[in-house]
Tab-separated table of C-alpha atoms in Angstrom:
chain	number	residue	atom	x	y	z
A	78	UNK	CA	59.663	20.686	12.100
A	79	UNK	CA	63.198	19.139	12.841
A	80	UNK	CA	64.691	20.795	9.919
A	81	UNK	CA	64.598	23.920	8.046
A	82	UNK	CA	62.348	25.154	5.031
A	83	UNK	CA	64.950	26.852	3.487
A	84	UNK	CA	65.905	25.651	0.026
A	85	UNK	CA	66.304	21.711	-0.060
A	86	UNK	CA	65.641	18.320	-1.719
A	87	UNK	CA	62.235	17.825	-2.558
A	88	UNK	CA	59.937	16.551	0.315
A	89	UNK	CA	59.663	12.814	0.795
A	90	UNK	CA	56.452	10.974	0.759
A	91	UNK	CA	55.197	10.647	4.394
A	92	UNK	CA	56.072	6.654	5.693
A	93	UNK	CA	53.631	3.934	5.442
A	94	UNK	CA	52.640	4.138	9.743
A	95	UNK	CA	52.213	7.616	9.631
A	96	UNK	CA	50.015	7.380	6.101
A	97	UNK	CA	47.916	4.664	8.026
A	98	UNK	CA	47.719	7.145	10.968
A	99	UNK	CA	46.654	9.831	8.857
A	100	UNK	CA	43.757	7.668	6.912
A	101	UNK	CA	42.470	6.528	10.445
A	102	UNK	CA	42.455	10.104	11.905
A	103	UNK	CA	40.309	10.930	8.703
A	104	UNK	CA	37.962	7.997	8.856
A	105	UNK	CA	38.237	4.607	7.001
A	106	UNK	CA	35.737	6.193	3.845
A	107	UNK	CA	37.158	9.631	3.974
A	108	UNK	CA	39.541	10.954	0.849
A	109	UNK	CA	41.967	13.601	2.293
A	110	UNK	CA	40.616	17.127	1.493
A	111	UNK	CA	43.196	18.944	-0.215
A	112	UNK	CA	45.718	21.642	1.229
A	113	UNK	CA	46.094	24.108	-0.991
A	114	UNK	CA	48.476	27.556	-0.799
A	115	UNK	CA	45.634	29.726	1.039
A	116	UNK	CA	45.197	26.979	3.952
A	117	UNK	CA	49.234	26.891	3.846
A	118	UNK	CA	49.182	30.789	4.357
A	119	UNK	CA	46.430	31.036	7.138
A	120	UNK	CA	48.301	28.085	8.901
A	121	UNK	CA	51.740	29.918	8.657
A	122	UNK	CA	50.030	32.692	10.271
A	123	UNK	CA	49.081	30.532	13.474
A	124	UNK	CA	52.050	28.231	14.120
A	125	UNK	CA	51.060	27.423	17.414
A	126	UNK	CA	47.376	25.812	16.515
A	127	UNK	CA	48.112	22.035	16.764
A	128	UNK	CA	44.527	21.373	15.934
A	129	UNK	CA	45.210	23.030	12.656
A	130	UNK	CA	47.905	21.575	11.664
A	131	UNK	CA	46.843	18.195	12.084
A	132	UNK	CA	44.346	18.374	10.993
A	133	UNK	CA	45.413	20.219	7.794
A	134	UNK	CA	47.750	17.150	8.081
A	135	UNK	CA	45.910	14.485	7.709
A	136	UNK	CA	43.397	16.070	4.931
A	137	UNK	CA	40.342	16.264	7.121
A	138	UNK	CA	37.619	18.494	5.514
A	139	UNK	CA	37.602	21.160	8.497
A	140	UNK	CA	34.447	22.537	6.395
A	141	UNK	CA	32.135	19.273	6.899
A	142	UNK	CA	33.710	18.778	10.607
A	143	UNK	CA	32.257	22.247	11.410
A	144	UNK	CA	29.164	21.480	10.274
A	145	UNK	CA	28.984	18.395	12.108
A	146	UNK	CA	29.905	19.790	15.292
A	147	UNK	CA	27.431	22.222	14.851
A	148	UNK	CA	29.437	25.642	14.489
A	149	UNK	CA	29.081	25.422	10.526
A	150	UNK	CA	31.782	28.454	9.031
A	151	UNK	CA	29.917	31.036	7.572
A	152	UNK	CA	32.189	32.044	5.037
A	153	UNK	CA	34.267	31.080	1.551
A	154	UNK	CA	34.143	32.010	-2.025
A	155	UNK	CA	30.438	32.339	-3.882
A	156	UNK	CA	29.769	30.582	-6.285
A	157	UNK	CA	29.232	33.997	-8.554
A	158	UNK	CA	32.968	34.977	-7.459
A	159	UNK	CA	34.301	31.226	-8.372
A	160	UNK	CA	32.794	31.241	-11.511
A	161	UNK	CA	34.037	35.001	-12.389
A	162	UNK	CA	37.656	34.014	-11.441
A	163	UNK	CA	37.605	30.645	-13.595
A	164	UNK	CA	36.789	32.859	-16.738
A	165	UNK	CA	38.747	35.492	-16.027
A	166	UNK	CA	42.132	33.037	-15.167
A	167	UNK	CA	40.543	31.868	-18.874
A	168	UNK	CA	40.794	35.080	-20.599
A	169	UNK	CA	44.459	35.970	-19.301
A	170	UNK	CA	45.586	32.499	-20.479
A	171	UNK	CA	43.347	32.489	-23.922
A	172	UNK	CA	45.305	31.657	-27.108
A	173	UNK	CA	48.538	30.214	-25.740
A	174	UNK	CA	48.585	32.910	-22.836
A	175	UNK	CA	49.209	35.592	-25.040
A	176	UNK	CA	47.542	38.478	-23.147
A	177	UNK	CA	49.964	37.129	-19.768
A	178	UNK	CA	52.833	37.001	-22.201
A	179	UNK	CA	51.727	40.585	-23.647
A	180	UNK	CA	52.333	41.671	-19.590
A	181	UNK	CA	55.699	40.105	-19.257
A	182	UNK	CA	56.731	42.174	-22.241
A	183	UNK	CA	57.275	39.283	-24.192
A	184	UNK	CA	57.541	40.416	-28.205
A	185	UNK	CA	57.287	37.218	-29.851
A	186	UNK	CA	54.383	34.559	-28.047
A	187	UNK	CA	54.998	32.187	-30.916
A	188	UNK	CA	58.080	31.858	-29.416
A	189	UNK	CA	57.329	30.868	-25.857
A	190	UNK	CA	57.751	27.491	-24.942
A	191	UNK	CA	54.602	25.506	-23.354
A	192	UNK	CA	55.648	22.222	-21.985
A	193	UNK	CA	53.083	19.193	-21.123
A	194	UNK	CA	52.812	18.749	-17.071
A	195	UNK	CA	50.139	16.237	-17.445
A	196	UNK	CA	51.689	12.947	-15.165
A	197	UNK	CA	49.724	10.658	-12.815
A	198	UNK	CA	48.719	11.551	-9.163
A	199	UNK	CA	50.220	14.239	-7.192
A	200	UNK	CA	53.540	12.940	-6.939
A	201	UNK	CA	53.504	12.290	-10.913
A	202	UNK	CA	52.770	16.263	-11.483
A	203	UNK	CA	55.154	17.318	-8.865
A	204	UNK	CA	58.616	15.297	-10.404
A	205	UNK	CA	56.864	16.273	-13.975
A	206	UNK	CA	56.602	20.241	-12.926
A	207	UNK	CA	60.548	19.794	-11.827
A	208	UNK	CA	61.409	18.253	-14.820
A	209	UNK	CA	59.979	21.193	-16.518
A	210	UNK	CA	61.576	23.572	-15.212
A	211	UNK	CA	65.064	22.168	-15.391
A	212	UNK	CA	64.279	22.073	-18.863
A	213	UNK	CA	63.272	25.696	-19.294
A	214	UNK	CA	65.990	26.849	-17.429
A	215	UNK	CA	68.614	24.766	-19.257
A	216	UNK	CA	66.548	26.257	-22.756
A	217	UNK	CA	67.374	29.774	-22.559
A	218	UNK	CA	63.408	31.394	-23.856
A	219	UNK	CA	61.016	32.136	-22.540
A	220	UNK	CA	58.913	29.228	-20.884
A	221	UNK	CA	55.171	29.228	-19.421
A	222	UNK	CA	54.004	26.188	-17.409
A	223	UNK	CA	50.112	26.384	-16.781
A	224	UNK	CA	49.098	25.405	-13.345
A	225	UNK	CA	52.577	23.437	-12.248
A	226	UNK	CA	52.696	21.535	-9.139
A	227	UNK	CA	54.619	22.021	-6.158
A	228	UNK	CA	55.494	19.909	-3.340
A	229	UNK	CA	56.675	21.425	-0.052
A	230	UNK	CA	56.981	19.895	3.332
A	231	UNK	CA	54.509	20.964	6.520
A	232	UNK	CA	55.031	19.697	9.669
A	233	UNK	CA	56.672	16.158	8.323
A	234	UNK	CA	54.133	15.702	5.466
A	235	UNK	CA	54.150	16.642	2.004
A	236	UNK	CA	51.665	19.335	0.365
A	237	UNK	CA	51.247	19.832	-3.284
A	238	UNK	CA	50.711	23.557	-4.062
A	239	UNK	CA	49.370	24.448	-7.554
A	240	UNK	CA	50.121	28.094	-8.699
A	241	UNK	CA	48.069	29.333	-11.487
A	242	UNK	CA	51.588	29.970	-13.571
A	243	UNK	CA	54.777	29.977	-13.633
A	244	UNK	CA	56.810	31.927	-15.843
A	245	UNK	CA	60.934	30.911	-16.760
A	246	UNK	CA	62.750	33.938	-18.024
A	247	UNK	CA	65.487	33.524	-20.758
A	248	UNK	CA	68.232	34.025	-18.132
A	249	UNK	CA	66.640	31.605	-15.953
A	250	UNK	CA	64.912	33.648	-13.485
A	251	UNK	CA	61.400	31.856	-11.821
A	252	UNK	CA	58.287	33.941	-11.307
A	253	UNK	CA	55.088	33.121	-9.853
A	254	UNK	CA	52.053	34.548	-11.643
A	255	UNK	CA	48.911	34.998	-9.467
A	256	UNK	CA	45.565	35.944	-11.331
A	257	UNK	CA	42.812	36.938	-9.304
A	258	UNK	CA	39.501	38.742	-10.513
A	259	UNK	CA	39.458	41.500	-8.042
A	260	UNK	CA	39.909	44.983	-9.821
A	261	UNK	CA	43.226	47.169	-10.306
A	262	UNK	CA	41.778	50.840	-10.322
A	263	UNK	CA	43.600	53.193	-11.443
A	264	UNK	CA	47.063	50.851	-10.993
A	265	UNK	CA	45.597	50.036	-7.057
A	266	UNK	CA	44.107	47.416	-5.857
A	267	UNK	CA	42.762	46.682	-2.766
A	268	UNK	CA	45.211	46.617	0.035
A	269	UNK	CA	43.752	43.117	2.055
A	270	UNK	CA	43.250	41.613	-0.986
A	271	UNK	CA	47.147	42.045	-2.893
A	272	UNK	CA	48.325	41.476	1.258
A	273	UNK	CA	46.492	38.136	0.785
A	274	UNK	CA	47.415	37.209	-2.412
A	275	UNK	CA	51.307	37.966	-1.752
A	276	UNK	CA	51.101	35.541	1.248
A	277	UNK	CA	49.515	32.883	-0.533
A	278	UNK	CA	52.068	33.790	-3.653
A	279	UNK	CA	55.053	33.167	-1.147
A	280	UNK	CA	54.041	29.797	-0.580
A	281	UNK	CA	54.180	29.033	-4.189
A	282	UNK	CA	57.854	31.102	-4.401
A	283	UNK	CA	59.433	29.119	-1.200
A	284	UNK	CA	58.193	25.908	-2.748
A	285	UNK	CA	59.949	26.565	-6.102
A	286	UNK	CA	63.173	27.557	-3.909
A	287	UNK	CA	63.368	23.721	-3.382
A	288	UNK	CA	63.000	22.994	-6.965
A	289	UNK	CA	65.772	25.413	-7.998
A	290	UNK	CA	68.061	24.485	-5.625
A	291	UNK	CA	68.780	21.369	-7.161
A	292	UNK	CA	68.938	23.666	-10.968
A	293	UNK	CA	72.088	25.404	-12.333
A	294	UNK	CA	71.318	28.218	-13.580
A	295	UNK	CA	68.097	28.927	-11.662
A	296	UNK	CA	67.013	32.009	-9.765
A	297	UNK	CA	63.732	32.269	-7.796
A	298	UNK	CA	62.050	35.866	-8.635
A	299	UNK	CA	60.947	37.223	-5.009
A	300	UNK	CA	58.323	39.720	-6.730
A	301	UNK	CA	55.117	38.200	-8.421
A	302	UNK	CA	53.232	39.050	-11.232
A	303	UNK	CA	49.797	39.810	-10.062
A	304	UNK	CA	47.229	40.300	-13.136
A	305	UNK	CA	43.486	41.657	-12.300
A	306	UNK	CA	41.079	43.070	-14.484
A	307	UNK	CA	41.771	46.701	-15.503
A	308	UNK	CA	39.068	49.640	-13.418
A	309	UNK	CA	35.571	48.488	-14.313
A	310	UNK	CA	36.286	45.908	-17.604
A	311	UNK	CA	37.489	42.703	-18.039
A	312	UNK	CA	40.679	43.846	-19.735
A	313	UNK	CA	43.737	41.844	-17.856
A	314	UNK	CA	46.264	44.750	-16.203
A	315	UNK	CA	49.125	43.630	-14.516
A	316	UNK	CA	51.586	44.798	-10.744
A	317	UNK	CA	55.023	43.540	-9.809
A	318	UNK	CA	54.658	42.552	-5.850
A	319	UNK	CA	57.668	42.398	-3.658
A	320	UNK	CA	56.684	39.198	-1.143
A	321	UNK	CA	60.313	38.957	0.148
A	322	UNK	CA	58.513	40.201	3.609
A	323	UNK	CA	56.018	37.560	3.519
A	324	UNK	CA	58.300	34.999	2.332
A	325	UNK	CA	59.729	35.771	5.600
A	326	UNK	CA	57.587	35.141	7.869
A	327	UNK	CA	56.023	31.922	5.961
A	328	UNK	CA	59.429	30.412	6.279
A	329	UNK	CA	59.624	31.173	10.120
A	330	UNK	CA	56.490	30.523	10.693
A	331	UNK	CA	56.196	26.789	8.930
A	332	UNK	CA	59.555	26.474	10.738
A	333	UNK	CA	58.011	26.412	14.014
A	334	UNK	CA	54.943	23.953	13.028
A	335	UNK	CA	55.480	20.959	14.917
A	336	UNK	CA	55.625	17.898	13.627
A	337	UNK	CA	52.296	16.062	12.578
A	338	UNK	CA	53.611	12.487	14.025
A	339	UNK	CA	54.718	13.716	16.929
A	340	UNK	CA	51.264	15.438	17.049
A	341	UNK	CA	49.167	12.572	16.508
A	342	UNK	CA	51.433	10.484	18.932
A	343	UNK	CA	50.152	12.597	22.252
A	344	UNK	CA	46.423	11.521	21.088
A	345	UNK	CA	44.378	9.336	23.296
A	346	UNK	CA	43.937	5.689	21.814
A	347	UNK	CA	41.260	5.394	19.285
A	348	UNK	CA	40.967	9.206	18.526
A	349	UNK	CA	39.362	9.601	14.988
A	350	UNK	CA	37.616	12.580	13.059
A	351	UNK	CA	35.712	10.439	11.456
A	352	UNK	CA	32.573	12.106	10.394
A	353	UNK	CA	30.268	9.006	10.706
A	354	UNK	CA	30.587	9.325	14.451
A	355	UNK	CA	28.578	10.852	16.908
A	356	UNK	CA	29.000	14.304	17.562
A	357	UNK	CA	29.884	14.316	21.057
A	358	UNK	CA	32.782	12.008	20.006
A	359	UNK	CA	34.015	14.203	17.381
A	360	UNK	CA	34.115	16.763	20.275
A	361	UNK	CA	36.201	15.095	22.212
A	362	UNK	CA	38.552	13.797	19.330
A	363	UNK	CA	38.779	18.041	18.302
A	364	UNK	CA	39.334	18.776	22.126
A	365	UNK	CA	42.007	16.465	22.361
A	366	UNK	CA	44.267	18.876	20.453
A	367	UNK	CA	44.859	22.336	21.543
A	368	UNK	CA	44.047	25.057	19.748
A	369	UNK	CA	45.513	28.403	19.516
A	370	UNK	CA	42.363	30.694	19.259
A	371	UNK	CA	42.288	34.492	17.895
A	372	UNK	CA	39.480	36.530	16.245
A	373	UNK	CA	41.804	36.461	13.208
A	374	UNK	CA	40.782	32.866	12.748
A	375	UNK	CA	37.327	33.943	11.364
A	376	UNK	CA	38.735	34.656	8.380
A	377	UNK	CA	40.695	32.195	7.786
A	378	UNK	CA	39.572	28.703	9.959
A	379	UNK	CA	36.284	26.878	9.037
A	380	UNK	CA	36.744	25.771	12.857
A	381	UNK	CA	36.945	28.980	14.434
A	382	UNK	CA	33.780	29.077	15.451
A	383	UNK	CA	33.733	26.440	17.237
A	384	UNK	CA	36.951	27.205	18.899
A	385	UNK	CA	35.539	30.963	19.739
A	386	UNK	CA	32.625	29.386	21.711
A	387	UNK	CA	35.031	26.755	23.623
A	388	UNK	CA	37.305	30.164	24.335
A	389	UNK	CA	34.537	32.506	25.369
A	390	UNK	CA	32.982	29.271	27.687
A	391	UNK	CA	36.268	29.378	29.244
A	392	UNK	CA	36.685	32.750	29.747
A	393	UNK	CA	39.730	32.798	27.680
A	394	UNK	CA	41.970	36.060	27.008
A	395	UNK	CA	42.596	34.981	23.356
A	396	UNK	CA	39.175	36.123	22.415
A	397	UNK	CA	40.199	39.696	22.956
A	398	UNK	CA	42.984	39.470	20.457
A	399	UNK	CA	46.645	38.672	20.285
A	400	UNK	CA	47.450	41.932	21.244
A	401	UNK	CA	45.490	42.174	23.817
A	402	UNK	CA	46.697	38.957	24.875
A	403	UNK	CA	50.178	39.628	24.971
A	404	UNK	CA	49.902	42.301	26.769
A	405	UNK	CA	48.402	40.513	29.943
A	406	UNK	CA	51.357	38.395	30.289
A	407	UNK	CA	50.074	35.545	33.072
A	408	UNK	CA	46.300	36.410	33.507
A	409	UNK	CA	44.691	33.880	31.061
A	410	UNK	CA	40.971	34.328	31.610
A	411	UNK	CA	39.198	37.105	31.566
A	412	UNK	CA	37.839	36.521	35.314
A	413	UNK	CA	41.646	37.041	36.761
A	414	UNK	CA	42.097	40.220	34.726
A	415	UNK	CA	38.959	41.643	36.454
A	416	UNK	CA	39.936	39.966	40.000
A	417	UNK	CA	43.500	41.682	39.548
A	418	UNK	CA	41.575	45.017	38.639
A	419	UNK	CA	40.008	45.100	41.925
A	420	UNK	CA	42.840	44.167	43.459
A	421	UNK	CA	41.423	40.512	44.510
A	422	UNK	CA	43.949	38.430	42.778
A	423	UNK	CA	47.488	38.996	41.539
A	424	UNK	CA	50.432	40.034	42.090
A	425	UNK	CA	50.732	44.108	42.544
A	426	UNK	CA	54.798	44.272	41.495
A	427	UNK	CA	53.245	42.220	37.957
A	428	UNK	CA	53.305	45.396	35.383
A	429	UNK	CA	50.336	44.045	33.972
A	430	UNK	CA	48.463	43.586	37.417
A	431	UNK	CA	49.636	47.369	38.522
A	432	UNK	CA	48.619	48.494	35.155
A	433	UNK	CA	45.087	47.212	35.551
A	434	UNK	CA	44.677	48.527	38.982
A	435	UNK	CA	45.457	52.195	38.077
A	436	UNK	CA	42.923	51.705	35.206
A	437	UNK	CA	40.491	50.637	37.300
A	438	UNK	CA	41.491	53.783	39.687
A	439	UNK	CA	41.133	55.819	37.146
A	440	UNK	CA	37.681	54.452	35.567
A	441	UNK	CA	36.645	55.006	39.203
A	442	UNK	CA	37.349	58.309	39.609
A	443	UNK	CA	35.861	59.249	36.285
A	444	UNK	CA	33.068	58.017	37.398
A	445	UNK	CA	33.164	59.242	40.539
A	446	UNK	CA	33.357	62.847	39.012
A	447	UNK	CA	30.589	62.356	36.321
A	448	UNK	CA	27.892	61.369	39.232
A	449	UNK	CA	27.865	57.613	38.017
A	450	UNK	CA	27.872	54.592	40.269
């Protein structure tokens, strides 16, 4: 990106070329799919996947373009576990939110401020959520705004983030309230799951920087409010998160996407993702842009498959891992890490081509010793 994501104006709509470019990359009948705070957070993560991030860009549903490619994900929310998290996010916020506002410690509910964030289209919600929380800060109570919009810039194009609360303190102070259905035992939760829900939280809190930037009086909270239901019930319990690490690296991270014109620029003429096509021409349209492949994209990429079998075809390093890779500084396929084990290929004063040899030595001589050819 050419400037920073540290706190600014709001984003500006992308221009009318690149919003054309974006609708033909998509396909002339597709709507753009949605990127929401968890795509944001799994994209920060991988900065240097191109084919993420434009297509993240330009809304393409990576979900049905797996599936028409033929390397369908195999993973994403159940339909048990959407429905459980819908009632529960209904329970916390029940009767004006009073069981949320009975975690903040708030005395009086009756009290607490609930403003209207109903507007038209994205862009509508987004200036309405600002507006909002000017107000609240300027109000001095307590304020909650139910499922706000946010608008932070990726890569040159606006995405609209939508927290499930926000809470304004009396002395101005913004906190993000994430409400997940996962259980707090005991006051602990499970480790993966809080580390994922503080990364996608710090999305929501460096998109609210923006906002507050341009309030007086404003301070962005860098700890969370995460609310679960309490051991084995359905009893809301609450845990203050610090996400000033993850906000972090998000910032860096979404710092170092490049821009999604300048992306779509280095296409080949008449590139499209358009899901009506042929599959071997939605092949060559996802080949076009390079990908930055590790296993950690299982978990978070509905195109990872696809990208693992184009990796492991090519004999890539990246499908051992990041670390892995790192480590093997100029060998890029597996087939010249084994050539510069047995001393075929490389160069022997490269630490990582020495460092292979003597572990091929020494795999040898085990060997040797235990009878084994």
């Amino acid at each position: 990106m050419s400037e920073s994501l540290d706190s600014g104006p709001p984003p500006q709509a992308p221009t009318t070329a690149l919003r054309q470019r974006l609708a033909e990359l998509r396909g002339p009948a597709a709507q753009p799919h949605p990127l929401d705070a968890r795509a944001l957070a799994a994209l920060a993560a991988n900065p240097g996947c191109r084919r993420r991030a434009l297509l993240d860009g330009a809304g393409v549903d990576k979900a049905a373009l797996a599936s028409a490619l033929g390397s369908p994900a195999a993973f994403g929310q159940s339909q048990f576990a959407f429905m459980r998290g819908n009632a529960f996010e209904a329970k916390v916020k029940s009767d004006g939110g009073k069981e949320l506002l009975r975690l903040l410690g708030v005395d009086d509910p009756a009290e607490v401020r609930l403003p209207d964030l109903s507007a038209a289209g994205p862009e509508g919600r987004a200036a309405r959520t600002a507006l909002a929380l000017r107000e609240a800060t300027a109000a001095d109570a307590w304020t909650l705004l139910d499922h706000p919009l946010l608008a932070l810039e990726v890569a040159g194009s606006p995405a609209y983030l939508e927290p499930d609360a926000v809470v304004v303190a009396p002395d101005g102070r913004w906190t993000v309230v994430e409400i997940k259905s996962f259980p707090m035992i005991d006051a602990s939760a499970d480790a993966a799951k809080v580390g994922a829900a503080a990364r996608q939280a710090a999305v929501y809190v460096l998109a609210l920087e923006r906002v507050a930037a341009l309030t007086d009086g404003a301070q962005v909270a860098h700890r969370i409010l995460l609310v679960c239901p309490k051991d084995f019930s359905n009893l809301p319990t609450a845990s203050v998160v610090d996400v000033r690490k993850q906000l972090s690296v998000t910032r860096r991270q979404l710092a170092r996407l490049t821009r999604i014109e300048d992306i779509a620029a280095a296409l080949p003429e008449g590139t499209t993702f358009d899901l009506e096509r042929p599959a071997h021409e939605l092949t060559a349209a996802v080949e076009s842009v390079s990908a930055a492949y590790a296993p950690e994209c299982l978990a978070s990429c509905e195109l990872a498959f696809h990208c693992r079998d184009k990796a492991r075809s090519e004999g890539a390093v990246e499908t051992l891992g990041r670390g892995v890779r790192g480590e093997l500084g100029g060998l890029t396929t597996i087939g010249d890490v084994l050539a510069a084990a047995r001393g075929a290929a490389g160069d022997p004063d490269d630490p990582a081509v020495a460092a292979l040899r003597r572990a091929a030595a020494l795999r040898a001589e085990v060997l040797g010793a235990a009878g084994c050819r």
